Amino acid sequence: MNQEDYAPEEAYEADGGAGDDAEATRRDAGDAESSRASRGWWDRNADEYQNEHGAFLGDDRFVWGPEGLDEAEAALLGPAESLKDKDVLEIGAGAAQCSRWLASRGARPVALDLSHRQLQHALRIGDDVPLVEADAGRLPFRDGSFDLACSAYGAVPFVADPVNVMREVHRVLRPGGRWVFSVTHPIRWAFPDEPGPEGLSVAASYFDRTPYVEQDEEGRAVYVEHHRTLGDRVRDVVAGGFRLVDLVEPEWPAWNTQEWGGWSPLRGNLIPGTAIFVCERSEMGAPGRRLGERLT
């Protein structure tokens, strides 16, 4: 992408946007529909997202979620000094804030995102990180291209087949490579997406894996998010060829007084908002268990 691709005053509209008229429902949504909806939604909403959350995320800060857990403190990818000269792939990079932090530690990051508009915001901030527009399920890199891979709330919650993403990440990592990703904590799906007291009462089954879909008046999905239980996520990691090293559930810190969507100090002090999976590439290869196969 080129710097001139970014037009700050441009009112960006993606084809097929439903705007405020979208209907929320729970229904099945496959790979193609989910990918198309995600690209359109983030292209339409990137400006608002960066305006609302850009100050919290910073230009070159690595934040794992709404709690504000910082990679500089958590070191989930490894000690900061170990990042020097490492090739790192950031998936669902948005405006590439995390990649910029990695570059400041001497790493060689590549920031990948499905949304053209999000990557335009990355260019607005600076052109110091290589940007790639691509789908996480079809990574355009050779086998063994990276030492590390990371994703802060990017791609994984929005794909119908997370095992495919895991296997793609496994493919592009070198032996022993680490893969760390954060998602909304699965317990969130049992509660209303509200930051106040109304968001503290169980309203749905945690075990209902039907995707959340917003669709236009013709029934076309304009936003899709997929629910996996905590056990599902662990099985997805293993099926993708990884060993789970750690599962981090950040506590809400006293300094963080902001609300982010359904998350707030009130809610964050009672139930977890984020789950971070720290994984290492297994040299045993990817097992054969597929998406949706669960022990019963």
Tab-separated table of C-alpha atoms in Angstrom:
chain	number	residue	atom	x	y	z
A	1	MET	CA	0.000	0.000	0.000
A	2	ASN	CA	1.085	3.566	-0.639
A	3	GLN	CA	0.852	6.584	1.642
A	4	GLU	CA	-1.292	8.433	-0.900
A	5	ASP	CA	-3.949	5.703	-0.615
A	6	TYR	CA	-5.084	7.310	2.635
A	7	ALA	CA	-7.568	10.203	2.343
A	8	PRO	CA	-8.269	11.571	5.855
A	9	GLU	CA	-11.427	13.430	4.872
A	10	GLU	CA	-12.824	10.604	2.801
A	11	ALA	CA	-16.215	9.263	3.880
A	12	TYR	CA	-15.527	5.598	3.265
A	13	GLU	CA	-18.467	3.423	2.247
A	14	ALA	CA	-18.129	-0.260	1.411
A	15	ASP	CA	-20.551	-1.907	-0.982
A	16	GLY	CA	-23.510	-3.586	0.627
A	17	GLY	CA	-23.286	-1.798	3.985
A	18	ALA	CA	-26.398	-2.024	6.115
A	19	GLY	CA	-25.579	0.833	8.485
A	20	ASP	CA	-27.976	1.252	11.402
A	21	ASP	CA	-30.636	-0.906	9.730
A	22	ALA	CA	-28.833	-4.198	10.376
A	23	GLU	CA	-30.872	-6.905	12.098
A	24	ALA	CA	-29.171	-8.913	14.849
A	25	THR	CA	-29.795	-12.659	14.878
A	26	ARG	CA	-28.171	-16.007	15.649
A	27	ARG	CA	-27.708	-18.285	12.630
A	28	ASP	CA	-25.090	-20.307	10.787
A	29	ALA	CA	-22.523	-18.446	8.705
A	30	GLY	CA	-19.785	-20.161	6.707
A	31	ASP	CA	-16.254	-19.168	5.778
A	32	ALA	CA	-17.016	-17.109	2.686
A	33	GLU	CA	-19.931	-15.218	4.229
A	34	SER	CA	-18.001	-14.534	7.438
A	35	SER	CA	-14.944	-13.276	5.564
A	36	ARG	CA	-16.992	-11.037	3.280
A	37	ALA	CA	-18.922	-9.588	6.223
A	38	SER	CA	-15.746	-8.923	8.225
A	39	ARG	CA	-14.023	-7.133	5.367
A	40	GLY	CA	-17.044	-4.910	4.755
A	41	TRP	CA	-17.697	-4.188	8.431
A	42	TRP	CA	-14.128	-3.186	9.230
A	43	ASP	CA	-13.846	-1.092	6.077
A	44	ARG	CA	-17.010	0.789	7.061
A	45	ASN	CA	-16.169	1.118	10.745
A	46	ALA	CA	-12.381	1.540	10.819
A	47	ASP	CA	-12.599	5.339	11.073
A	48	GLU	CA	-14.977	5.239	14.042
A	49	TYR	CA	-12.977	2.473	15.716
A	50	GLN	CA	-9.681	4.339	15.453
A	51	ASN	CA	-11.283	7.607	16.571
A	52	GLU	CA	-12.826	5.944	19.616
A	53	HIS	CA	-9.989	3.641	20.669
A	54	GLY	CA	-6.891	5.116	19.030
A	55	ALA	CA	-5.781	7.080	22.087
A	56	PHE	CA	-6.000	3.975	24.301
A	57	LEU	CA	-4.216	1.777	21.760
A	58	GLY	CA	-1.560	4.394	21.021
A	59	ASP	CA	0.484	4.531	17.838
A	60	ASP	CA	3.142	2.052	18.934
A	61	ARG	CA	1.763	0.220	21.938
A	62	PHE	CA	1.019	-3.525	22.179
A	63	VAL	CA	-2.261	-3.941	24.119
A	64	TRP	CA	-3.857	-7.383	24.417
A	65	GLY	CA	-7.414	-6.265	25.207
A	66	PRO	CA	-9.777	-3.795	26.908
A	67	GLU	CA	-8.146	-4.419	30.294
A	68	GLY	CA	-5.022	-2.725	28.970
A	69	LEU	CA	-2.582	-5.596	29.547
A	70	ASP	CA	0.582	-4.432	27.790
A	71	GLU	CA	3.038	-6.792	26.095
A	72	ALA	CA	5.852	-4.668	27.539
A	73	GLU	CA	4.689	-5.914	30.947
A	74	ALA	CA	3.320	-9.355	30.087
A	75	ALA	CA	6.145	-10.569	27.776
A	76	LEU	CA	3.924	-13.318	26.363
A	77	LEU	CA	5.950	-13.392	23.141
A	78	GLY	CA	9.120	-13.611	25.198
A	79	PRO	CA	11.394	-11.132	26.971
A	80	ALA	CA	11.669	-7.827	25.113
A	81	GLU	CA	15.381	-8.339	24.503
A	82	SER	CA	14.647	-11.671	22.792
A	83	LEU	CA	12.545	-9.992	20.078
A	84	LYS	CA	15.499	-8.398	18.325
A	85	ASP	CA	15.937	-9.668	14.752
A	86	LYS	CA	12.861	-11.926	15.006
A	87	ASP	CA	10.484	-12.160	12.049
A	88	VAL	CA	6.980	-11.596	13.442
A	89	LEU	CA	3.577	-11.852	11.762
A	90	GLU	CA	0.732	-9.822	13.279
A	91	ILE	CA	-2.679	-11.107	12.150
A	92	GLY	CA	-5.672	-8.788	12.216
A	93	ALA	CA	-3.276	-5.908	12.778
A	94	GLY	CA	-5.702	-3.023	12.302
A	95	ALA	CA	-3.580	0.142	12.304
A	96	ALA	CA	-0.466	-1.933	13.128
A	97	GLN	CA	0.083	-0.474	16.599
A	98	CYS	CA	1.387	-3.795	17.925
A	99	SER	CA	3.709	-4.250	14.963
A	100	ARG	CA	5.127	-0.770	15.512
A	101	TRP	CA	5.917	-1.658	19.125
A	102	LEU	CA	7.603	-4.858	17.980
A	103	ALA	CA	9.711	-2.897	15.486
A	104	SER	CA	10.799	-0.570	18.303
A	105	ARG	CA	12.206	-3.645	20.054
A	106	GLY	CA	14.283	-4.596	17.035
A	107	ALA	CA	11.906	-7.183	15.555
A	108	ARG	CA	10.975	-7.385	11.861
A	109	PRO	CA	7.159	-7.368	11.925
A	110	VAL	CA	4.692	-7.767	9.066
A	111	ALA	CA	1.182	-6.429	9.729
A	112	LEU	CA	-1.639	-8.333	8.010
A	113	ASP	CA	-5.304	-7.363	7.954
A	114	LEU	CA	-8.380	-8.192	5.890
A	115	SER	CA	-9.555	-4.569	5.882
A	116	HIS	CA	-8.118	-2.093	3.398
A	117	ARG	CA	-9.373	0.836	5.461
A	118	GLN	CA	-7.696	-0.399	8.634
A	119	LEU	CA	-4.408	-0.617	6.752
A	120	GLN	CA	-4.945	2.906	5.459
A	121	HIS	CA	-4.998	3.991	9.090
A	122	ALA	CA	-1.718	2.145	9.566
A	123	LEU	CA	-0.278	4.251	6.747
A	124	ARG	CA	-1.692	7.409	8.298
A	125	ILE	CA	0.294	6.708	11.464
A	126	GLY	CA	3.460	5.820	9.569
A	127	ASP	CA	4.961	3.751	6.768
A	128	ASP	CA	7.612	2.039	8.869
A	129	VAL	CA	5.971	-1.427	8.966
A	130	PRO	CA	5.292	-3.699	5.945
A	131	LEU	CA	1.533	-4.101	5.415
A	132	VAL	CA	-0.277	-7.003	3.760
A	133	GLU	CA	-3.983	-7.123	2.933
A	134	ALA	CA	-5.066	-10.762	3.120
A	135	ASP	CA	-7.365	-13.297	4.775
A	136	ALA	CA	-6.024	-15.075	7.878
A	137	GLY	CA	-7.253	-18.376	6.447
A	138	ARG	CA	-5.025	-18.002	3.369
A	139	LEU	CA	-1.741	-16.509	4.501
A	140	PRO	CA	0.334	-15.385	1.487
A	141	PHE	CA	3.701	-16.475	2.881
A	142	ARG	CA	6.063	-19.383	2.372
A	143	ASP	CA	6.357	-22.178	4.918
A	144	GLY	CA	8.611	-21.276	7.831
A	145	SER	CA	8.704	-17.534	7.172
A	146	PHE	CA	8.328	-16.308	10.770
A	147	ASP	CA	9.711	-16.874	14.248
A	148	LEU	CA	6.626	-15.526	16.041
A	149	ALA	CA	2.969	-14.786	15.277
A	150	CYS	CA	0.503	-12.731	17.275
A	151	SER	CA	-3.035	-11.406	17.137
A	152	ALA	CA	-4.731	-9.053	19.593
A	153	TYR	CA	-8.462	-9.596	19.019
A	154	GLY	CA	-7.800	-10.024	15.303
A	155	ALA	CA	-9.301	-12.570	12.892
A	156	VAL	CA	-9.800	-15.561	15.229
A	157	PRO	CA	-13.235	-14.560	16.638
A	158	PHE	CA	-14.548	-13.738	13.175
A	159	VAL	CA	-13.735	-16.900	11.211
A	160	ALA	CA	-15.989	-19.927	10.793
A	161	ASP	CA	-13.048	-22.353	10.779
A	162	PRO	CA	-10.468	-21.311	13.395
A	163	VAL	CA	-8.581	-24.590	12.996
A	164	ASN	CA	-7.743	-23.593	9.426
A	165	VAL	CA	-6.273	-20.330	10.735
A	166	MET	CA	-4.263	-22.247	13.343
A	167	ARG	CA	-2.893	-24.576	10.673
A	168	GLU	CA	-1.976	-21.657	8.422
A	169	VAL	CA	-0.105	-20.013	11.290
A	170	HIS	CA	1.578	-23.340	12.058
A	171	ARG	CA	2.658	-23.577	8.419
A	172	VAL	CA	4.296	-20.138	8.246
A	173	LEU	CA	6.077	-20.477	11.602
A	174	ARG	CA	9.539	-21.947	11.991
A	175	PRO	CA	10.145	-24.928	14.308
A	176	GLY	CA	9.525	-23.920	17.910
A	177	GLY	CA	7.739	-20.749	16.856
A	178	ARG	CA	5.381	-19.083	19.317
A	179	TRP	CA	1.780	-18.085	18.469
A	180	VAL	CA	-0.049	-15.813	20.918
A	181	PHE	CA	-3.597	-14.578	20.319
A	182	SER	CA	-6.305	-12.911	22.365
A	183	VAL	CA	-10.073	-13.161	21.973
A	184	THR	CA	-13.088	-12.054	23.939
A	185	HIS	CA	-13.345	-14.476	26.837
A	186	PRO	CA	-15.876	-17.187	25.904
A	187	ILE	CA	-17.892	-16.563	29.092
A	188	ARG	CA	-18.944	-13.259	27.513
A	189	TRP	CA	-21.467	-15.095	25.320
A	190	ALA	CA	-23.658	-16.006	28.285
A	191	PHE	CA	-24.096	-12.346	29.302
A	192	PRO	CA	-25.694	-9.321	27.613
A	193	ASP	CA	-23.102	-7.108	25.889
A	194	GLU	CA	-23.665	-4.223	28.298
A	195	PRO	CA	-21.134	-2.476	30.590
A	196	GLY	CA	-23.608	-1.714	33.382
A	197	PRO	CA	-25.512	-3.871	35.900
A	198	GLU	CA	-27.739	-5.230	33.108
A	199	GLY	CA	-24.655	-6.988	31.729
A	200	LEU	CA	-24.138	-9.085	34.859
A	201	SER	CA	-27.003	-11.564	34.584
A	202	VAL	CA	-26.769	-14.730	32.506
A	203	ALA	CA	-29.058	-14.337	29.500
A	204	ALA	CA	-28.058	-17.171	27.125
A	205	SER	CA	-26.495	-20.598	27.101
A	206	TYR	CA	-22.715	-20.605	27.186
A	207	PHE	CA	-22.905	-23.810	25.149
A	208	ASP	CA	-24.891	-22.298	22.261
A	209	ARG	CA	-22.282	-22.024	19.522
A	210	THR	CA	-24.613	-20.459	16.945
A	211	PRO	CA	-22.817	-17.446	15.415
A	212	TYR	CA	-23.942	-13.903	16.133
A	213	VAL	CA	-24.900	-12.275	12.840
A	214	GLU	CA	-25.995	-8.795	11.850
A	215	GLN	CA	-27.682	-8.861	8.445
A	216	ASP	CA	-29.202	-6.409	6.003
A	217	GLU	CA	-32.810	-6.410	4.830
A	218	GLU	CA	-31.982	-8.995	2.176
A	219	GLY	CA	-30.507	-11.379	4.745
A	220	ARG	CA	-26.864	-10.787	3.802
A	221	ALA	CA	-24.481	-10.822	6.745
A	222	VAL	CA	-22.738	-7.511	7.401
A	223	TYR	CA	-21.106	-8.605	10.678
A	224	VAL	CA	-20.369	-12.117	11.963
A	225	GLU	CA	-18.772	-13.269	15.195
A	226	HIS	CA	-18.291	-16.920	16.103
A	227	HIS	CA	-18.566	-18.337	19.626
A	228	ARG	CA	-16.297	-21.100	20.873
A	229	THR	CA	-16.236	-22.359	24.445
A	230	LEU	CA	-12.957	-22.314	26.335
A	231	GLY	CA	-12.602	-26.041	25.725
A	232	ASP	CA	-13.284	-25.543	22.019
A	233	ARG	CA	-10.508	-22.970	21.813
A	234	VAL	CA	-8.039	-25.332	23.475
A	235	ARG	CA	-9.003	-28.135	21.086
A	236	ASP	CA	-8.662	-25.753	18.118
A	237	VAL	CA	-5.127	-24.874	19.222
A	238	VAL	CA	-4.144	-28.541	19.490
A	239	ALA	CA	-5.861	-29.453	16.205
A	240	GLY	CA	-3.865	-26.693	14.545
A	241	GLY	CA	-0.590	-28.295	15.577
A	242	PHE	CA	0.254	-26.257	18.680
A	243	ARG	CA	1.066	-26.938	22.305
A	244	LEU	CA	-0.743	-24.684	24.759
A	245	VAL	CA	1.874	-23.100	27.021
A	246	ASP	CA	-0.346	-20.723	28.990
A	247	LEU	CA	-3.880	-19.356	29.150
A	248	VAL	CA	-3.969	-15.810	30.504
A	249	GLU	CA	-7.147	-14.180	31.824
A	250	PRO	CA	-6.172	-10.570	32.634
A	251	GLU	CA	-7.773	-8.967	35.653
A	252	TRP	CA	-9.216	-5.475	35.300
A	253	PRO	CA	-6.645	-3.019	36.730
A	254	ALA	CA	-7.576	-0.207	39.109
A	255	TRP	CA	-6.113	2.460	36.794
A	256	ASN	CA	-8.436	1.561	33.887
A	257	THR	CA	-11.670	3.547	34.235
A	258	GLN	CA	-12.777	3.348	30.603
A	259	GLU	CA	-15.670	1.445	29.070
A	260	TRP	CA	-15.037	-0.522	25.868
A	261	GLY	CA	-18.193	-1.923	24.332
A	262	GLY	CA	-19.687	-4.261	26.908
A	263	TRP	CA	-16.630	-4.083	29.163
A	264	SER	CA	-16.175	-1.732	32.093
A	265	PRO	CA	-14.574	-1.642	35.564
A	266	LEU	CA	-17.861	-2.905	37.027
A	267	ARG	CA	-18.046	-5.925	34.780
A	268	GLY	CA	-14.308	-6.500	34.498
A	269	ASN	CA	-13.898	-6.794	38.259
A	270	LEU	CA	-16.404	-9.671	38.347
A	271	ILE	CA	-15.953	-11.759	35.188
A	272	PRO	CA	-13.058	-12.135	32.745
A	273	GLY	CA	-13.206	-10.129	29.537
A	274	THR	CA	-10.232	-11.488	27.601
A	275	ALA	CA	-8.593	-14.881	27.072
A	276	ILE	CA	-5.018	-14.963	25.761
A	277	PHE	CA	-3.681	-18.251	24.389
A	278	VAL	CA	0.083	-18.692	24.451
A	279	CYS	CA	1.032	-21.509	22.077
A	280	GLU	CA	4.160	-23.067	20.627
A	281	ARG	CA	4.465	-24.876	17.328
A	282	SER	CA	4.377	-28.606	17.919
A	283	GLU	CA	6.894	-30.600	15.935
A	284	MET	CA	4.556	-33.584	16.045
A	285	GLY	CA	2.444	-32.026	13.269
A	286	ALA	CA	-1.228	-31.086	13.313
A	287	PRO	CA	-3.611	-33.745	14.686
A	288	GLY	CA	-6.593	-34.786	12.655
A	289	ARG	CA	-9.425	-33.479	14.847
A	290	ARG	CA	-11.517	-30.992	12.917
A	291	LEU	CA	-13.649	-27.995	13.732
A	292	GLY	CA	-16.751	-28.797	15.741
A	293	GLU	CA	-15.584	-32.240	16.878
A	294	ARG	CA	-15.915	-32.361	20.634
A	295	LEU	CA	-15.576	-35.022	23.264
A	296	THR	CA	-19.012	-36.116	24.466
